Short mmCIF file of C-alpha atoms in Angstrom, two decimals:
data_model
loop_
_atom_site.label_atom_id
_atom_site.label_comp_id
_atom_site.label_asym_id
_atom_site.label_seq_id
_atom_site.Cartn_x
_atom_site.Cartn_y
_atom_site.Cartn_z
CA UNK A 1 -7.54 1.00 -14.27
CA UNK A 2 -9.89 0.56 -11.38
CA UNK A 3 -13.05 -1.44 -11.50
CA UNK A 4 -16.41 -0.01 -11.79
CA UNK A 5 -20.28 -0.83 -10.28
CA UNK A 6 -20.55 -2.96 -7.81
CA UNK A 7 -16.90 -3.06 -6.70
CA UNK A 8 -17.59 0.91 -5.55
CA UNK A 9 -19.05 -0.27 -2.46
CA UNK A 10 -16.41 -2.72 -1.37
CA UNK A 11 -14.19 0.07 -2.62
CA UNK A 12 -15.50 2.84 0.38
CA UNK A 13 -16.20 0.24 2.43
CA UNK A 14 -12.22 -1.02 3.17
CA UNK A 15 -11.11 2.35 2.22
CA UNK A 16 -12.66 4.33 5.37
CA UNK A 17 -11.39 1.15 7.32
CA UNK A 18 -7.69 2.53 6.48
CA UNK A 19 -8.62 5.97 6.92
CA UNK A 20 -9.42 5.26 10.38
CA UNK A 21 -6.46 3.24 10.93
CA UNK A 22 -4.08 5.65 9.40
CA UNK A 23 -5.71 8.42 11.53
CA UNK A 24 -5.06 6.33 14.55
CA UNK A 25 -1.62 5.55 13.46
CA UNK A 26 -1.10 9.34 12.70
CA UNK A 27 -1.99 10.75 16.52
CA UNK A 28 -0.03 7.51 17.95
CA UNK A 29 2.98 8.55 16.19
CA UNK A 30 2.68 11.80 18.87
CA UNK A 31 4.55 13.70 15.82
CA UNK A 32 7.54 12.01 15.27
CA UNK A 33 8.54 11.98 11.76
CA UNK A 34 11.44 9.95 10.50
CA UNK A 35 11.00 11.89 6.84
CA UNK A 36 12.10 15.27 7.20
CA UNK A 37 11.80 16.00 3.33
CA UNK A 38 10.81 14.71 0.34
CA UNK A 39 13.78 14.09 -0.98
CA UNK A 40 14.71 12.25 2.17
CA UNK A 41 11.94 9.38 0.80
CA UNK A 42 13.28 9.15 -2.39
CA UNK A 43 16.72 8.71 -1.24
CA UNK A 44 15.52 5.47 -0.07
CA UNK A 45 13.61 4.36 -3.00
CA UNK A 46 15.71 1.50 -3.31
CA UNK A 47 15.46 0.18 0.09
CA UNK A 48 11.77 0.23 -0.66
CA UNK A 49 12.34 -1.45 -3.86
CA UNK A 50 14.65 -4.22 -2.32
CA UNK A 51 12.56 -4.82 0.99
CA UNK A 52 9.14 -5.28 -1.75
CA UNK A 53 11.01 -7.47 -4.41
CA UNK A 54 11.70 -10.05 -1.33
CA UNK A 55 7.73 -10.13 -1.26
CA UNK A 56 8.34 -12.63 -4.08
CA UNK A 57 9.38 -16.04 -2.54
CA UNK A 58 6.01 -15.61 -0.32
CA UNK A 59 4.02 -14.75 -3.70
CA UNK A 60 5.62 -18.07 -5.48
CA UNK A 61 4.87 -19.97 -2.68
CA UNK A 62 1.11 -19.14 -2.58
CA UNK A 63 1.14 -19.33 -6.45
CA UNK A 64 0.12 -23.09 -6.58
CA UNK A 65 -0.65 -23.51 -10.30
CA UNK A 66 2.50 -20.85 -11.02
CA UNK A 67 -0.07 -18.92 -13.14
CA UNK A 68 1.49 -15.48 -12.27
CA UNK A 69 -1.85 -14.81 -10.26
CA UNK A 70 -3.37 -15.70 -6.82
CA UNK A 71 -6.83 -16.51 -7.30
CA UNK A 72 -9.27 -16.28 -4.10
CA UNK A 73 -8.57 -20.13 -2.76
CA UNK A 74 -5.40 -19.77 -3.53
CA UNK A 75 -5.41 -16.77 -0.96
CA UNK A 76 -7.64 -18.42 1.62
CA UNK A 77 -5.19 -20.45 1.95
CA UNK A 78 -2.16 -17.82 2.23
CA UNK A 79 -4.67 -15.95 4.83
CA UNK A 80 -4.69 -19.36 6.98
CA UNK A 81 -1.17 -19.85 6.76
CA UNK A 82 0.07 -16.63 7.76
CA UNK A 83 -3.02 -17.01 10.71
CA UNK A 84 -4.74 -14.23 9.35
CA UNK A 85 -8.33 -14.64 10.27
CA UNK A 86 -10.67 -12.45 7.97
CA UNK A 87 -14.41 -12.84 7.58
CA UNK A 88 -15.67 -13.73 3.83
CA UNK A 89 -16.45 -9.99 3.45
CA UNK A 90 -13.31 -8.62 4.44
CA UNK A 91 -11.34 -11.31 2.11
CA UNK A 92 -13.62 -10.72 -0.71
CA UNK A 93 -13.46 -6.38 -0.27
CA UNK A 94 -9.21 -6.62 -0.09
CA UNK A 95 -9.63 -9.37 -3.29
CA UNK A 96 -12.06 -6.65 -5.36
CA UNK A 97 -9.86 -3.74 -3.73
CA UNK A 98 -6.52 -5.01 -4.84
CA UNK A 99 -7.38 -6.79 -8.17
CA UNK A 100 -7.11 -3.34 -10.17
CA UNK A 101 -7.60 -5.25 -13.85
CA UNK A 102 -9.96 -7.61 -13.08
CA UNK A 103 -8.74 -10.46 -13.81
CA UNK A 104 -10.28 -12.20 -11.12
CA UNK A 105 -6.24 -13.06 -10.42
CA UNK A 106 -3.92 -10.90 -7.91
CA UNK A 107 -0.67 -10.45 -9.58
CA UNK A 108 2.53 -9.01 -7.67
CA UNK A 109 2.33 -5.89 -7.55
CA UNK A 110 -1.73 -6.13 -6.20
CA UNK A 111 -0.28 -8.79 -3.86
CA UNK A 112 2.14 -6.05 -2.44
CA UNK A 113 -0.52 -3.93 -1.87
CA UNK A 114 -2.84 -6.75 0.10
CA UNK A 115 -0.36 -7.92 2.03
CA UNK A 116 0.54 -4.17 3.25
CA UNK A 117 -3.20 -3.84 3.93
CA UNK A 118 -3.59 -6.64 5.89
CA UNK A 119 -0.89 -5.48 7.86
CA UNK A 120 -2.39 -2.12 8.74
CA UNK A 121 -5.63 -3.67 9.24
CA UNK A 122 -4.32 -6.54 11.38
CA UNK A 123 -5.09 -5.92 15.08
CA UNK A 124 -1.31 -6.71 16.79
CA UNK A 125 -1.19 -9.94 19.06
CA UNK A 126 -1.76 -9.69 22.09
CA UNK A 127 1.64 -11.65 22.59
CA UNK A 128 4.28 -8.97 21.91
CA UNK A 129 6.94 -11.10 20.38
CA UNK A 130 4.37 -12.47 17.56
CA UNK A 131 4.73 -10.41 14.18
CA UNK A 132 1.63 -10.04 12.36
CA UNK A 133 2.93 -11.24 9.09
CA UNK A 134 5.37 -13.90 10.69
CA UNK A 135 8.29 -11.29 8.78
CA UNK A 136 9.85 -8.56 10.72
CA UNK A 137 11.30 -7.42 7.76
CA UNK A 138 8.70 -6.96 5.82
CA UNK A 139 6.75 -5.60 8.77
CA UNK A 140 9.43 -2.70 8.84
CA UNK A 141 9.50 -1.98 5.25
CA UNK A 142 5.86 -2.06 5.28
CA UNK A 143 5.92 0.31 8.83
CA UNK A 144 8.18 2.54 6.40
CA UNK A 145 5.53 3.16 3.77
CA UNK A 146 2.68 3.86 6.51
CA UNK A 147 5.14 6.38 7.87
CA UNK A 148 5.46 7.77 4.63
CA UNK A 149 1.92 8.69 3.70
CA UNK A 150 1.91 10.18 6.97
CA UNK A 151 4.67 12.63 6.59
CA UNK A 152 2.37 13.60 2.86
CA UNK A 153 -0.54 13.16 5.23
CA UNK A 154 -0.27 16.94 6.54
CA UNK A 155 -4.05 17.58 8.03
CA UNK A 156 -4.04 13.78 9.89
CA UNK A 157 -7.35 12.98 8.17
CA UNK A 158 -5.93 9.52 6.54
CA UNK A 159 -6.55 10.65 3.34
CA UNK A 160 -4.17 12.60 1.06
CA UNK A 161 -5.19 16.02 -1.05
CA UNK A 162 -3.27 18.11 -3.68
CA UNK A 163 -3.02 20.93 -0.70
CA UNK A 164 -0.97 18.42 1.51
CA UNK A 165 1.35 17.18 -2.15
CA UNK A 166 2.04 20.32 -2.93
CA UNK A 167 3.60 21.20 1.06
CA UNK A 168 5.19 18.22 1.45
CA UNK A 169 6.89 18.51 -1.71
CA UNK A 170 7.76 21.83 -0.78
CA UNK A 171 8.03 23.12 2.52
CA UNK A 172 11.80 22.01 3.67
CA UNK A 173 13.00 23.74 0.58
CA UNK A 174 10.50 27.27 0.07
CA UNK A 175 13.32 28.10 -2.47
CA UNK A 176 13.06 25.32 -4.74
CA UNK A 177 9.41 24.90 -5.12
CA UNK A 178 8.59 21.71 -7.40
CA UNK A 179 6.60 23.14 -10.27
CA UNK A 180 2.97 23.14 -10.43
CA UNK A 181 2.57 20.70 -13.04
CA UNK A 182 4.86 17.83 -11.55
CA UNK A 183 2.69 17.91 -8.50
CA UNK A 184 -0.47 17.86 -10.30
CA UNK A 185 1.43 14.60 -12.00
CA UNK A 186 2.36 12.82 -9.52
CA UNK A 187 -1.29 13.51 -7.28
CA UNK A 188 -2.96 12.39 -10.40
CA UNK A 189 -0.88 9.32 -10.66
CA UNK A 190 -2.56 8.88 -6.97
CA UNK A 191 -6.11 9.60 -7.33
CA UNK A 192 -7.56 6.95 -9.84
CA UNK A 193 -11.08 7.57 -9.16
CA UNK A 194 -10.08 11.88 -9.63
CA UNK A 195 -12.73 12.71 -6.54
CA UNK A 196 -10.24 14.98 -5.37
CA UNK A 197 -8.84 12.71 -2.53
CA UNK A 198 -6.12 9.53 -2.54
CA UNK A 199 -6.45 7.03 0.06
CA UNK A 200 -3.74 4.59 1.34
CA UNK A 201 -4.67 2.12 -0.70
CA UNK A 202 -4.71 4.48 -4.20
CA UNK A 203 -1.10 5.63 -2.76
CA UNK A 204 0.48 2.23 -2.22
CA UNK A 205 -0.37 1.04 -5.89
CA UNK A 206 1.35 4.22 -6.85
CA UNK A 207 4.29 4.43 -4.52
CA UNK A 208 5.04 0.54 -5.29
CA UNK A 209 5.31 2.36 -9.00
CA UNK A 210 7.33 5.39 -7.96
CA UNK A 211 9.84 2.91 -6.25
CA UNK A 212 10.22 0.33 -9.64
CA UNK A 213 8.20 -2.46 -9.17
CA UNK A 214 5.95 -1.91 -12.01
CA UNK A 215 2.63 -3.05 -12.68
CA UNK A 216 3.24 -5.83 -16.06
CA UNK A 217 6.67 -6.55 -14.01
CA UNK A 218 7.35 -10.29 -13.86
CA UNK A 219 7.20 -11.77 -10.72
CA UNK A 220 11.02 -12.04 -9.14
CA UNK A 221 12.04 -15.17 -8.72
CA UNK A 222 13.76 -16.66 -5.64
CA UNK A 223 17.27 -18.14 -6.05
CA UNK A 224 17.10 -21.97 -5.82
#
C-alpha cells in the first residue's frame, strides 16, 4: 500500500518528472509501435519476467548486510557505482517513491522499479557507446516496458486513464471486447492512489506483478 503525508509531495514531485519524460519519449518514438495488440505484450510476459529476475545478481551485490533490503547508504553507494549522479532530493524522492511498505528498506521488486526509473530519468551520455546502467540488456528489457505503457498510453499525455485501458485492450480485436469488469480490474490494480490517473511509476509496480515477480517474492539468487 502506498505511503501517506509527507511522502505525497515527493510522490507528484518525481511523478510529473516521468510524465514529461514519457511524453518526450512518446513524440520521439514518431509513432512506431512494436505492440500491435494486447495480447502481443502478454505473449512476452516471460521475456519480461526472465530479463527482470536477472536484476537479482545486481540487487545481491548492493545488499551488503544480505538483509533482503537496500537501505539508503546502501544505495548511495549502488548510485556511485553504476555513476549515477543524483542530488540528495532526487535520491531521497525515488527512495520514498519506490519503498511502497515503508520499511525504510527497498526490497526487489521496489528495486526493479528504481532502477527502471533511473533509467528513464537518466539523461544518455554524451558518449554514444556508454549505457546508462552499464547493462544493455537490461537497458532493452527496461526500453521494452517504456514502450509498453506507451502503446496503453493512447492520448501521449504520460499518464494512463481507464479510457486509454479499455482501447488498448480492445481495439485490434472490436469483436472480442474484454469485459467491463476485467478492465476496471486490472486499471485498479494500477491506480493506487484511485485519482482517476496511473503514472509510470504506479504501472511498473503493477506490470512487474502482471509478469510474476511478485511483491513478498524472495529475492533470486545468482548461481555460484
Amino acid at each position: 500500500m502506498l505511503c501517506r503525508g509527507s511522502s505525497a509531495s515527493k510522490y507528484k514531485r518525481l511523478d510529473a518528472k516521468l510524465e514529461k519524460k514519457m511524453v518526450e519519449a512518446k513524440r520521439g518514438s514518431s509513432g512506431y509501435q512494436n505492440f500491435k495488440s494486447i495480447n502481443s505484450i502478454i505473449l512476452k510476459f516471460p521475456q519480461f519476467r526472465e530479463g527482470l529476475k536477472n536484476i537479482g545478481s545486481v540487487f545481491e551485490q548492493y545488499d551488503e548486510d544480505s538483509n533482503g533490503t537496500i537501505d539508503r547508504e546502501e544505495l548511495k553507494k549502488c548510485l556511485q557505482k553504476l555513476q549515477l549522479h543524483l542530488t540528495e532530493e532526487e535520491v531521497e524522492d525515488l527512495f520514498h517513491s519506490c519503498d511502497i511498505d515503508g520499511s525504510e528498506g527497498i526490497q526487489f521488486n521496489e528495486f526493479i522499479v528504481l532502477l527502471c526509473l533511473i533509467y528513464l530519468l537518466k539523461e544518455p551520455s554524451s558518449n554514444h557507446t556508454t549505457s546508462r546502467l552499464g547493462s544493455p540488456q537490461l537497458e532493452a528489457t527496461f526500453d521494452t516496458i517504456i514502450e509498453v505503457f506507451m502503446f496503453l498510453d493512447k492520448n501521449g499525455n504520460g499518464k494512463l486513464n481507464k479510457k486509454d485501458m479499455v482501447k488498448a485492450l480492445n481495439e485490434t480485436s472490436p469483436w472480442e471486447k474484454s469485459p467491463s469488469h476485467i478492465t476496471k480490474s486490472r486499471f485498479k490494480e494500477m491506480d493506487w492512489d484511485k485519482n482517476g490517473k496511473v503514472s509510470f511509476r504506479e504501472f511498473l509496480f503493477a506490470f512487474i506483478s502482471w509478469v510474476g515477480i511478485d511483491m513478498d517474492e524472495d529475492m533470486p539468487l545468482t548461481e555460484t
